[in-house]
Short mmCIF file of C-alpha atoms and ligand atoms in Angstrom, two decimals:
data_model
loop_
_atom_site.label_atom_id
_atom_site.label_comp_id
_atom_site.label_asym_id
_atom_site.label_seq_id
_atom_site.Cartn_x
_atom_site.Cartn_y
_atom_site.Cartn_z
CA UNK I 19 0.00 0.00 0.00
CA UNK I 20 1.43 3.32 -1.10
CA UNK I 21 0.62 6.07 1.40
CA UNK I 22 0.89 9.80 0.82
CA UNK I 23 -0.24 12.96 2.56
CA UNK I 24 -2.10 15.76 0.81
CA UNK I 25 -3.39 19.15 1.93
CA UNK I 26 -6.07 19.19 -0.78
CA UNK I 27 -9.61 18.65 0.38
CA UNK I 28 -10.96 15.09 0.53
CA UNK I 29 -13.79 16.14 -1.81
CA UNK I 30 -11.51 16.87 -4.78
CA UNK I 31 -9.46 13.66 -4.66
CA UNK I 32 -9.92 11.23 -7.55
CA UNK I 33 -10.20 8.00 -5.59
CA UNK I 34 -12.53 5.01 -5.55
CA UNK I 35 -13.54 5.63 -1.95
CA UNK I 36 -13.27 8.65 0.37
CA UNK I 37 -13.49 7.90 4.08
CA UNK I 38 -14.56 10.43 6.71
CA UNK I 39 -15.75 10.10 10.29
CA UNK I 40 -18.53 11.15 12.64
CA UNK I 41 -18.82 10.79 16.40
CA UNK I 42 -22.16 10.43 18.17
CA UNK I 43 -23.89 13.80 18.15
CA UNK I 44 -22.00 15.10 15.08
CA UNK I 45 -24.36 16.50 12.45
CA UNK I 46 -21.70 16.49 9.75
CA UNK I 47 -18.67 14.32 9.17
CA UNK I 48 -15.17 15.37 10.18
CA UNK I 49 -12.17 15.29 7.89
CA UNK I 50 -13.20 17.49 5.00
CA UNK I 51 -13.96 21.18 4.46
CA UNK I 52 -15.97 21.65 1.23
CA UNK I 53 -19.25 23.26 2.31
CA UNK I 54 -21.45 21.79 -0.43
CA UNK I 55 -20.18 18.24 0.08
CA UNK I 56 -20.46 18.59 3.85
CA UNK I 57 -24.06 19.64 3.42
CA UNK I 58 -24.83 16.66 1.18
CA UNK I 59 -23.18 14.25 3.59
CA UNK I 60 -24.96 15.86 6.54
CA UNK I 61 -28.32 15.50 4.77
CA UNK I 62 -27.58 11.89 4.00
CA UNK I 63 -26.66 11.22 7.65
CA UNK I 64 -29.96 12.73 8.71
CA UNK I 65 -32.15 10.96 6.18
CA UNK I 66 -30.54 7.59 6.95
CA UNK I 67 -30.70 8.09 10.70
CA UNK I 68 -26.93 7.64 10.95
CA UNK I 69 -25.91 8.16 14.58
CA UNK I 70 -22.14 7.82 14.55
CA UNK I 71 -22.03 4.87 16.94
CA UNK I 72 -18.84 2.86 16.87
CA UNK I 73 -19.16 0.39 14.02
CA UNK I 74 -21.86 2.37 12.15
CA UNK I 75 -21.17 2.94 8.48
CA UNK I 76 -22.89 5.00 5.82
CA UNK I 77 -22.26 5.10 2.09
CA UNK I 78 -22.96 8.02 -0.21
CA UNK I 79 -22.61 7.89 -3.98
CA UNK I 80 -22.38 11.41 -5.38
CA UNK I 81 -23.78 11.63 -8.89
CA UNK I 82 -20.87 12.51 -11.08
CA UNK I 83 -18.35 15.15 -10.11
CA UNK I 84 -14.61 15.06 -10.41
CA UNK I 85 -13.96 13.90 -6.84
CA UNK I 86 -14.31 10.54 -5.10
CA UNK I 87 -16.45 7.82 -6.63
CA UNK I 88 -17.97 7.08 -3.23
CA UNK I 89 -17.97 8.36 0.30
CA UNK I 90 -17.94 6.21 3.40
CA UNK I 91 -18.74 7.75 6.78
CA UNK I 92 -17.58 5.67 9.73
CA UNK I 93 -18.90 6.08 13.28
CA UNK I 94 -16.42 6.92 16.04
CA UNK I 95 -18.79 6.30 18.96
CA UNK I 96 -19.45 8.52 21.95
CA UNK I 97 -16.04 9.45 23.28
CA UNK I 98 -13.49 9.17 20.51
CA UNK I 99 -10.92 10.67 22.89
CA UNK I 100 -9.61 7.33 24.18
CA UNK I 101 -6.01 7.22 22.94
CA UNK I 102 -6.27 6.31 19.32
CA UNK I 103 -8.62 3.43 19.83
CA UNK I 104 -11.88 4.56 18.26
CA UNK I 105 -10.10 6.02 15.26
CA UNK I 106 -7.90 2.97 14.81
CA UNK I 107 -10.90 0.66 14.85
CA UNK I 108 -12.88 2.89 12.52
CA UNK I 109 -10.13 3.01 9.88
CA UNK I 110 -9.58 -0.71 10.25
CA UNK I 111 -13.27 -1.25 9.43
CA UNK I 112 -13.05 1.24 6.56
CA UNK I 113 -10.19 -0.51 4.77
CA UNK I 114 -11.97 -3.81 5.18
CA UNK I 115 -15.08 -2.26 3.61
CA UNK I 116 -12.93 -0.90 0.80
CA UNK I 117 -12.30 -4.45 -0.36
CA UNK I 118 -16.04 -5.07 -0.62
CA UNK I 119 -16.44 -1.98 -2.79
CA UNK I 120 -13.50 -3.04 -4.94
CA UNK I 121 -11.85 0.22 -4.02
CA UNK I 122 -8.12 -0.02 -4.67
CA UNK I 123 -7.45 3.69 -4.27
CA UNK I 124 -8.85 5.25 -1.16
CA UNK I 125 -8.49 8.54 0.69
CA UNK I 126 -9.07 9.24 4.35
CA UNK I 127 -9.90 12.67 5.77
CA UNK I 128 -8.01 13.06 9.02
CA UNK I 129 -10.61 14.01 11.64
CA UNK I 130 -9.92 16.40 14.46
CA UNK I 131 -10.48 14.84 17.86
CA UNK I 132 -10.38 17.05 20.92
CA UNK I 133 -7.51 16.30 23.26
CA UNK I 134 -5.58 14.31 20.65
CA UNK I 135 -2.63 15.47 18.61
CA UNK I 136 -2.44 15.26 14.84
CA UNK I 137 0.55 13.01 15.29
CA UNK I 138 -1.39 10.47 17.34
CA UNK I 139 -4.54 10.66 15.21
CA UNK I 140 -2.66 10.24 11.94
CA UNK I 141 -0.62 7.34 13.29
CA UNK I 142 -3.79 5.63 14.50
CA UNK I 143 -5.35 6.09 11.05
CA UNK I 144 -2.34 4.61 9.26
CA UNK I 145 -1.96 1.69 11.65
CA UNK I 146 -5.71 1.00 11.53
CA UNK I 147 -5.79 1.16 7.74
CA UNK I 148 -2.82 -1.15 7.36
CA UNK I 149 -4.23 -3.61 9.91
CA UNK I 150 -7.54 -3.72 8.02
CA UNK I 151 -5.85 -4.18 4.66
CA UNK I 152 -3.71 -7.08 5.86
CA UNK I 153 -4.44 -10.46 4.41
CA UNK I 154 -2.66 -13.78 4.68
CA UNK I 155 -3.20 -15.04 1.16
CA UNK I 156 0.08 -16.66 0.22
CA UNK I 157 -1.41 -20.15 0.14
CA UNK I 158 -4.49 -19.28 -1.91
CA UNK I 159 -4.28 -20.49 -5.49
CA UNK I 160 -7.81 -19.31 -6.27
CA UNK I 161 -7.65 -15.54 -6.85
CA UNK I 162 -11.38 -15.13 -6.35
CA UNK I 163 -10.87 -15.78 -2.63
CA UNK I 164 -8.46 -12.87 -2.36
CA UNK I 165 -9.81 -9.51 -1.25
CA UNK I 166 -9.20 -6.48 -3.45
CA UNK I 167 -6.08 -4.95 -1.99
CA UNK I 168 -5.94 -1.25 -1.16
CA UNK I 169 -2.98 -0.21 -3.29
CA UNK I 170 -2.97 3.53 -2.63
CA UNK I 171 -4.02 5.53 0.42
CA UNK I 172 -4.12 9.32 0.50
CA UNK I 173 -4.37 11.00 3.87
CA UNK I 174 -6.04 14.40 3.53
CA UNK I 175 -5.01 16.85 6.26
CA UNK I 176 -5.28 20.60 6.92
CA UNK I 177 -2.31 22.67 5.73
CA UNK I 178 -1.03 23.44 9.23
CA UNK I 179 -0.69 19.81 10.26
CA UNK I 180 1.00 18.37 7.17
CA UNK I 181 4.42 18.12 8.81
CA UNK I 182 3.14 16.19 11.80
CA UNK I 183 1.02 14.00 9.55
CA UNK I 184 4.02 13.03 7.40
CA UNK I 185 6.00 12.07 10.49
CA UNK I 186 3.02 10.05 11.75
CA UNK I 187 2.75 8.26 8.42
CA UNK I 188 6.39 7.26 8.58
CA UNK I 189 6.09 5.86 12.11
CA UNK I 190 2.75 4.24 11.30
CA UNK I 191 4.25 2.48 8.31
CA UNK I 192 7.30 1.29 10.26
CA UNK I 193 5.05 -0.15 12.97
CA UNK I 194 2.66 -1.68 10.44
CA UNK I 195 5.44 -3.34 8.44
CA UNK I 196 6.66 -4.93 11.67
CA UNK I 197 3.19 -5.98 12.77
CA UNK I 198 2.50 -7.54 9.36
CA UNK I 199 5.72 -9.52 9.71
CA UNK I 200 4.58 -10.87 13.08
CA UNK I 201 1.17 -11.73 11.65
CA UNK I 202 2.69 -13.55 8.67
CA UNK I 203 4.89 -15.63 10.95
CA UNK I 204 2.08 -16.53 13.34
CA UNK I 205 -0.34 -17.35 10.52
CA UNK I 206 2.14 -19.63 8.78
CA UNK I 207 1.56 -23.37 9.07
CA UNK I 208 3.62 -25.18 11.73
CA UNK I 209 5.05 -27.59 9.15
CA UNK I 210 6.31 -24.61 7.14
CA UNK I 211 7.64 -22.66 10.10
CA UNK I 212 9.70 -25.07 12.15
CA UNK I 213 12.35 -23.75 14.56
CA UNK I 214 15.06 -23.94 11.89
CA UNK I 215 12.93 -22.22 9.25
CA UNK I 216 11.99 -19.51 11.76
CA UNK I 217 15.68 -19.00 12.53
CA UNK I 218 16.49 -18.65 8.82
CA UNK I 219 13.70 -16.11 8.45
CA UNK I 220 15.08 -14.19 11.40
CA UNK I 221 18.52 -14.11 9.77
CA UNK I 222 16.98 -12.59 6.64
CA UNK I 223 15.00 -10.02 8.60
CA UNK I 224 18.13 -9.10 10.54
CA UNK I 225 20.10 -8.53 7.37
CA UNK I 226 17.37 -6.29 5.94
CA UNK I 227 16.97 -4.22 9.08
CA UNK I 228 20.55 -3.68 10.18
CA UNK I 229 20.67 -6.13 13.09
CA UNK I 230 23.43 -8.46 14.13
CA UNK I 231 22.19 -12.02 14.28
CA UNK I 232 23.54 -15.24 15.69
CA UNK I 233 21.75 -18.59 15.45
CA UNK I 234 22.50 -21.13 18.16
CA UNK I 235 21.96 -24.77 17.24
CA UNK I 236 21.47 -27.76 19.49
CA UNK I 237 25.18 -28.30 20.16
CA UNK I 238 25.64 -24.62 21.07
CA UNK I 239 22.71 -24.78 23.45
CA UNK I 240 24.09 -27.90 25.08
CA UNK I 241 27.46 -26.23 25.52
CA UNK I 242 25.81 -23.17 27.08
CA UNK I 243 23.81 -25.32 29.48
CA UNK I 244 20.29 -24.46 28.33
CA UNK I 245 19.07 -27.81 29.62
CA UNK I 246 15.43 -27.00 30.28
CA UNK I 247 14.89 -25.59 26.80
CA UNK I 248 16.51 -28.68 25.29
CA UNK I 249 14.31 -31.03 27.34
CA UNK I 250 11.15 -29.53 25.83
CA UNK I 251 12.56 -30.23 22.39
CA UNK I 252 13.18 -33.94 22.99
CA UNK I 253 9.84 -35.16 21.67
CA UNK I 254 10.35 -33.85 18.15
CA UNK I 255 12.69 -34.46 15.24
CA UNK I 256 12.83 -30.74 14.56
CA UNK I 257 16.05 -29.42 16.07
CA UNK I 258 15.65 -26.40 18.39
CA UNK I 259 17.14 -22.99 17.71
CA UNK I 260 17.87 -19.90 19.73
CA UNK I 261 18.26 -16.70 17.75
CA UNK I 262 20.22 -13.82 19.28
CA UNK I 263 19.56 -10.48 17.59
CA UNK I 264 21.37 -7.28 18.47
CA UNK I 265 20.59 -3.68 17.61
CA UNK I 266 23.24 -1.03 18.20
CA UNK I 267 22.09 2.56 17.70
CA UNK I 268 24.23 4.79 15.51
CA UNK I 269 26.23 7.63 16.95
CA UNK I 270 24.70 8.50 20.27
CA UNK I 271 25.97 7.21 23.57
CA UNK I 272 23.93 4.24 24.71
CA UNK I 273 22.67 4.54 28.22
CA UNK I 274 20.44 1.52 28.18
CA UNK I 275 20.78 -2.10 27.22
CA UNK I 276 17.42 -3.80 26.83
CA UNK I 277 16.75 -7.49 26.33
CA UNK I 278 13.57 -8.85 24.75
CA UNK I 279 12.85 -12.57 25.07
CA UNK I 280 10.18 -14.31 22.99
CA UNK I 281 8.52 -17.70 23.44
CA UNK I 282 8.77 -19.43 20.09
CA UNK I 283 7.06 -22.80 20.42
CA UNK I 284 6.34 -23.38 16.74
CA UNK I 285 3.76 -25.98 17.66
CA UNK I 286 2.49 -26.90 21.11
CA UNK I 287 0.78 -30.29 21.19
CA UNK I 288 1.07 -30.27 24.97
CA UNK I 289 3.66 -33.03 24.82
CA UNK I 290 2.80 -36.26 26.62
CA UNK I 291 0.22 -34.27 28.59
CA UNK I 292 -1.44 -34.04 25.19
CA UNK I 293 -3.91 -31.24 24.64
CA UNK I 294 -7.46 -32.18 23.67
CA UNK I 295 -8.08 -31.61 19.95
CA UNK I 296 -9.96 -28.35 20.23
CA UNK I 297 -7.26 -26.79 22.39
CA UNK I 298 -4.61 -27.75 19.86
CA UNK I 299 -6.28 -26.08 16.88
CA UNK I 300 -4.39 -22.80 17.03
CA UNK I 301 -1.20 -23.96 18.67
CA UNK I 302 0.81 -22.97 15.61
CA UNK I 303 0.42 -19.52 17.20
CA UNK I 304 2.46 -20.51 20.26
CA UNK I 305 5.45 -18.71 18.75
CA UNK I 306 3.67 -15.34 18.75
CA UNK I 307 5.97 -13.98 21.47
CA UNK I 308 9.06 -14.70 19.38
CA UNK I 309 7.30 -13.22 16.33
CA UNK I 310 6.54 -10.01 18.25
CA UNK I 311 10.15 -9.75 19.42
CA UNK I 312 11.55 -10.27 15.92
CA UNK I 313 9.02 -7.78 14.53
CA UNK I 314 9.90 -5.13 17.10
CA UNK I 315 13.62 -5.63 16.51
CA UNK I 316 13.10 -5.19 12.76
CA UNK I 317 11.69 -1.69 13.33
CA UNK I 318 14.33 -0.24 15.67
CA UNK I 319 16.69 1.32 13.14
CA UNK I 320 13.95 3.07 11.20
CA UNK I 321 12.12 4.08 14.36
CA UNK I 322 15.33 5.69 15.62
CA UNK I 323 15.57 3.75 18.88
CA UNK I 324 18.42 5.10 21.06
CA UNK I 325 18.99 2.09 23.29
CA UNK I 326 21.04 -1.01 22.61
CA UNK I 327 18.48 -3.81 22.25
CA UNK I 328 18.94 -7.57 22.22
CA UNK I 329 16.29 -10.00 21.06
CA UNK I 330 16.30 -13.67 22.04
CA UNK I 331 13.97 -16.10 20.31
CA UNK I 332 13.51 -19.50 21.97
CA UNK I 333 12.43 -21.77 19.13
CA UNK I 334 11.29 -25.32 19.84
CA UNK I 335 8.48 -27.70 18.97
CA UNK I 336 6.59 -29.48 21.78
CA UNK I 337 5.63 -32.97 20.56
CA UNK I 338 5.20 -36.48 21.88
CA UNK I 339 8.00 -38.49 20.21
CA UNK I 340 9.57 -41.58 21.72
CA UNK I 341 12.21 -39.57 23.53
CA UNK I 342 9.80 -36.90 24.81
CA UNK I 343 10.29 -35.45 28.28
CA UNK I 344 7.88 -36.85 30.83
CA UNK I 345 5.84 -35.79 33.83
CA UNK I 346 8.01 -36.55 36.84
CA UNK I 347 11.26 -35.77 35.06
CA UNK I 348 13.60 -33.54 36.99
CA UNK I 349 15.39 -31.00 34.82
CA UNK I 350 18.52 -28.98 35.24
CA UNK I 351 18.36 -25.36 34.18
CA UNK I 352 20.92 -22.81 33.02
CA UNK I 353 20.55 -21.05 36.37
CA UNK I 354 21.37 -24.26 38.28
CA UNK I 355 17.94 -24.61 39.88
CA UNK I 356 16.21 -27.96 39.42
CA UNK I 357 12.68 -28.22 38.08
CA UNK I 358 10.25 -31.10 38.31
CA UNK I 359 7.98 -31.54 35.31
CA UNK I 360 4.43 -31.56 36.68
CA UNK I 361 2.98 -31.15 33.22
CA UNK I 362 4.69 -31.23 29.83
CA UNK I 363 2.17 -28.69 28.55
CA UNK I 364 3.69 -26.02 30.80
CA UNK I 365 6.63 -25.91 28.38
CA UNK I 366 6.84 -22.20 27.68
CA UNK I 367 8.27 -21.34 31.08
CA UNK I 368 10.94 -24.04 30.62
CA UNK I 369 12.06 -22.46 27.36
CA UNK I 370 12.00 -18.95 28.81
CA UNK I 371 13.67 -19.65 32.13
CA UNK I 372 16.97 -20.58 30.50
CA UNK I 373 16.94 -17.59 28.18
CA UNK I 374 16.05 -15.16 30.96
CA UNK I 375 18.78 -16.47 33.24
CA UNK I 376 21.36 -16.55 30.44
CA UNK I 377 20.49 -13.02 29.29
CA UNK I 378 20.60 -11.59 32.80
CA UNK I 379 24.01 -13.17 33.45
CA UNK I 380 25.71 -12.63 30.10
CA UNK I 381 24.16 -9.51 28.59
CA UNK I 382 23.89 -7.48 31.80
CA UNK I 383 20.75 -5.64 30.70
CA UNK I 384 19.33 -2.51 32.31
CA UNK I 385 15.83 -3.82 31.59
CA UNK I 386 14.33 -7.05 30.29
CA UNK I 387 10.91 -7.93 28.86
CA UNK I 388 9.64 -11.35 27.84
CA UNK I 389 6.65 -11.93 25.59
CA UNK I 390 4.83 -15.25 25.53
CA UNK I 391 1.56 -17.02 24.78
CA UNK I 392 2.16 -18.53 28.19
CA UNK I 393 -1.12 -19.53 29.85
CA UNK I 394 -4.73 -20.26 29.10
CA UNK I 395 -5.34 -18.94 32.61
CA UNK I 396 -4.46 -15.44 31.44
CA UNK I 397 -7.15 -15.70 28.78
CA UNK I 398 -9.61 -16.84 31.45
CA UNK I 399 -8.66 -13.84 33.59
CA UNK I 400 -8.63 -11.08 30.98
CA UNK I 401 -10.55 -12.45 28.00
CA UNK I 402 -9.37 -12.67 24.43
CA UNK I 403 -8.59 -8.98 23.85
CA UNK I 404 -6.13 -8.19 26.63
CA UNK I 405 -2.59 -9.24 27.51
CA UNK I 406 -1.41 -9.58 31.10
CA UNK I 407 1.42 -7.34 32.34
CA UNK I 408 3.44 -8.82 35.18
CA UNK I 409 6.24 -6.85 36.80
CA UNK I 410 7.60 -5.89 40.18
CA UNK I 411 8.87 -2.56 38.85
CA UNK I 412 6.48 0.38 38.88
CA UNK I 413 8.38 2.31 36.24
CA UNK I 414 8.30 -0.61 33.80
CA UNK I 415 4.59 -1.06 34.48
CA UNK I 416 3.83 2.58 33.77
CA UNK I 417 6.01 2.80 30.66
CA UNK I 418 4.68 -0.39 29.08
CA UNK I 419 1.07 0.41 29.96
CA UNK I 420 1.45 3.86 28.40
CA UNK I 421 3.02 2.41 25.25
CA UNK I 422 0.18 -0.09 24.96
CA UNK I 423 -2.52 2.55 25.46
CA UNK I 424 -1.00 4.74 22.75
CA UNK I 425 -0.80 1.73 20.43
CA UNK I 426 -4.44 0.79 20.92
CA UNK I 427 -3.42 -2.50 22.55
CA UNK I 428 -4.90 -3.76 25.79
CA UNK I 429 -2.30 -4.60 28.43
CA UNK I 430 -3.56 -5.01 31.96
CA UNK I 431 -1.44 -5.08 35.15
CA UNK I 432 -1.58 -8.37 37.01
CA UNK I 433 -0.28 -9.12 40.51
CA UNK I 434 2.78 -11.19 41.42
CA UNK I 435 1.79 -12.25 44.95
CA UNK I 436 4.89 -13.61 46.65
CA UNK I 437 2.95 -16.11 48.73
CA UNK I 438 1.84 -18.00 45.64
CA UNK I 439 5.45 -18.97 45.09
CA UNK I 440 4.78 -21.73 47.63
CA UNK I 441 2.46 -23.32 45.09
CA UNK I 442 5.51 -24.02 42.93
CA UNK I 443 7.75 -25.12 45.80
CA UNK I 444 6.62 -28.70 46.19
CA UNK I 445 7.96 -32.11 45.26
CA UNK I 446 11.54 -33.30 44.96
CA UNK I 447 13.02 -30.37 42.97
CA UNK I 448 13.56 -26.68 43.73
CA UNK I 449 10.50 -25.79 41.67
CA UNK I 450 7.64 -27.61 39.98
CA UNK I 451 6.61 -26.27 36.58
CA UNK I 452 2.92 -26.11 37.53
CA UNK I 453 1.27 -24.42 40.48
CA UNK I 454 -2.10 -26.11 40.63
CA UNK I 455 -5.48 -25.09 39.43
CA UNK I 456 -5.88 -21.45 40.49
CA UNK I 457 -4.07 -18.30 39.51
CA UNK I 458 -2.24 -20.07 36.69
CA UNK I 459 -1.12 -16.90 34.92
CA UNK I 460 0.34 -15.57 38.17
CA UNK I 461 2.18 -18.75 39.16
CA UNK I 462 3.62 -18.91 35.62
CA UNK I 463 4.94 -15.36 36.00
CA UNK I 464 6.33 -16.18 39.46
CA UNK I 465 8.10 -19.21 37.99
CA UNK I 466 9.84 -16.99 35.43
CA UNK I 467 10.67 -14.47 38.14
CA UNK I 468 12.75 -17.11 39.92
CA UNK I 469 15.20 -16.93 37.01
CA UNK I 470 15.59 -13.14 36.96
CA UNK I 471 17.68 -11.25 39.53
CA UNK I 472 15.39 -9.21 41.78
CA UNK I 473 17.22 -5.95 41.14
CA UNK I 474 16.83 -6.17 37.35
CA UNK I 475 13.75 -4.32 36.05
CA UNK I 476 11.86 -7.08 34.27
CA UNK I 477 8.36 -7.43 32.86
CA UNK I 478 6.50 -10.43 31.49
CA UNK I 479 3.74 -10.01 28.89
CA UNK I 480 1.31 -12.92 28.62
CA UNK I 481 -0.22 -12.49 25.15
CA UNK I 482 -2.07 -15.84 25.02
CA UNK I 483 -5.42 -14.04 24.52
CA UNK I 484 -4.82 -11.41 21.86
CA UNK I 485 -2.11 -13.13 19.80
CA UNK I 486 -4.61 -15.08 17.75
CA UNK I 487 -8.32 -14.55 17.16
CA UNK I 488 -10.41 -17.56 16.28
CA UNK I 489 -13.26 -15.25 15.24
CA UNK I 490 -13.39 -11.73 13.91
CA UNK I 491 -13.56 -10.56 17.49
CA UNK I 492 -13.37 -6.83 18.11
CA UNK I 493 -12.83 -5.78 14.52
CA UNK I 494 -9.44 -7.44 14.29
CA UNK I 495 -9.83 -10.04 11.57
CA UNK I 496 -9.58 -13.72 12.44
CA UNK I 497 -6.17 -15.30 12.90
CA UNK I 498 -2.94 -13.60 13.92
CA UNK I 499 -2.97 -10.02 15.21
CA UNK I 500 0.71 -9.20 15.70
CA UNK I 501 -0.04 -8.60 19.40
CA UNK I 502 2.63 -6.79 21.44
CA UNK I 503 4.70 -5.69 18.45
CA UNK I 504 3.17 -2.17 18.35
CA UNK I 505 3.56 -1.78 22.12
CA UNK I 506 7.20 -2.91 22.12
CA UNK I 507 8.04 -0.53 19.27
CA UNK I 508 6.39 2.42 21.03
CA UNK I 509 8.16 1.62 24.24
CA UNK I 510 11.54 1.29 22.54
CA UNK I 511 11.00 4.55 20.64
CA UNK I 512 10.63 6.29 23.97
CA UNK I 513 13.51 4.86 26.03
N1 BES N 9 0.66 -22.39 24.85
C1 BES N 9 -0.11 -22.68 26.00
C2 BES N 9 -0.93 -21.51 26.50
C3 BES N 9 -2.06 -21.04 25.62
C4 BES N 9 -3.35 -21.47 25.85
C5 BES N 9 -1.84 -20.13 24.62
C6 BES N 9 -4.38 -21.01 25.07
C7 BES N 9 -2.88 -19.67 23.82
C8 BES N 9 -4.16 -20.11 24.05
C9 BES N 9 0.81 -23.13 27.13
O1 BES N 9 1.98 -23.76 26.76
C10 BES N 9 0.04 -24.09 27.96
O2 BES N 9 -0.31 -25.10 27.45
N2 BES N 9 -0.22 -23.75 29.21
C11 BES N 9 -0.95 -24.57 30.08
C12 BES N 9 -0.28 -24.52 31.42
C13 BES N 9 -0.78 -25.54 32.41
C14 BES N 9 -0.42 -26.93 31.94
C15 BES N 9 -0.16 -25.25 33.75
C16 BES N 9 -2.38 -24.03 30.16
O3 BES N 9 -2.57 -22.82 30.06
O4 BES N 9 -3.29 -24.83 30.26
MN1 MN N 10 1.73 -25.85 26.48
ZN1 ZN N 11 2.68 -23.32 24.90
#
């Protein structure tokens, strides 16, 4: 999708579809200035009883004229002030509608929203439009099942805001490119994205985005002592990989060294504690944390991040082969702690614990964040739209929550009650990898916390809910969403 900014009025643009917006109570749409067209659109809103509720849409076909072939008014709801969310959703819906109208060239009139900057509004519009236009169609051989792609998008803005709008477009495109990458990886079939294929992809992405990249194979991992990660991988013939990406900012002195760790289980069958069929359906998405980390890393140079950032992808497949690890096994870990396997389906924490401990010891970060589709319990707690944010550091909590809010992602603070640690301290080893029935997202986070030094600011994002939608829930189309990539990029832009 080619995106450009214009200061000409929406009503004079020669496009297939012109998109403008109206909030509840608006009598005319926002985002264009031509008095005659505004009047026509206002009349149409009135005669159709259009109320501007979130999700409402209204089409107007002007007869003739040199401007747009069609107008689409999208409702913003009651309080479009919430950071970028209403606008992002509305543009997402608009670009999805564009496909139905076979509109390849569209224009969007940037609406003014009180309390929000042009920069934020324009970025929300671009990110929403790109998210709506995304499709995973590489395996379709029948073109009729493909949606009409939006090939050109013109953002119409008032003269005074053109500079800010151009900057917003650039950042919106950088974030969207990254998010699309994460979505492509998560949507890909598990047989086509094994740990070694994922690692090769990461190498390519690194080359294209100015990152250093090292791929660790099984022998390297054995030498390093990443025993827990290797145990998870025993039930499959696919060899595991750990990818170590490194971004070094140009020029400026680096004050911070940040480590991102992603869970990359390319397929999670549950292992010998086999998942029931329905629960296994979308387990190709169990590498969404690693996808988000790779995606965020790919954006850092262009986004102008000023910190040194490392990305670690823990890539394994969790299957049931003859040599699979078993309930009751006692594992060694990189950190030296022993772990009893209570359930082979709690594999994510075993992959992450070695990477977290290794990164803390060897990379000496100033802050560390891990991203993982870690627990079904987090989905039970927060529902499918929100990720859980676990940290003992108030500053990390505030910074990540702010980055998520600005990105239109839902990230909700969860507790790390110390006393629940006892739930993991049972049996013959230092820790058990399951904590019992209740508070599963919290005990998982506490487990990880045992492998991170207390003084290191660390946060854990459980993205099990939003990483993958099995329906078209909340306007985000079915399948992969790229969850956490936008938030990580925002956060890393600001550090
Ligand atoms: N990958 C799953 C978590 C998951 C569940 C992600 C649903 C996305 C949607 C994870 O490895 C897992 O299986 N967790 C278990 C942990 C339990 C055995 C303690 C779970 O959530 O049931
Ligand atoms: Mn599992
Ligand atoms: Zn898993």
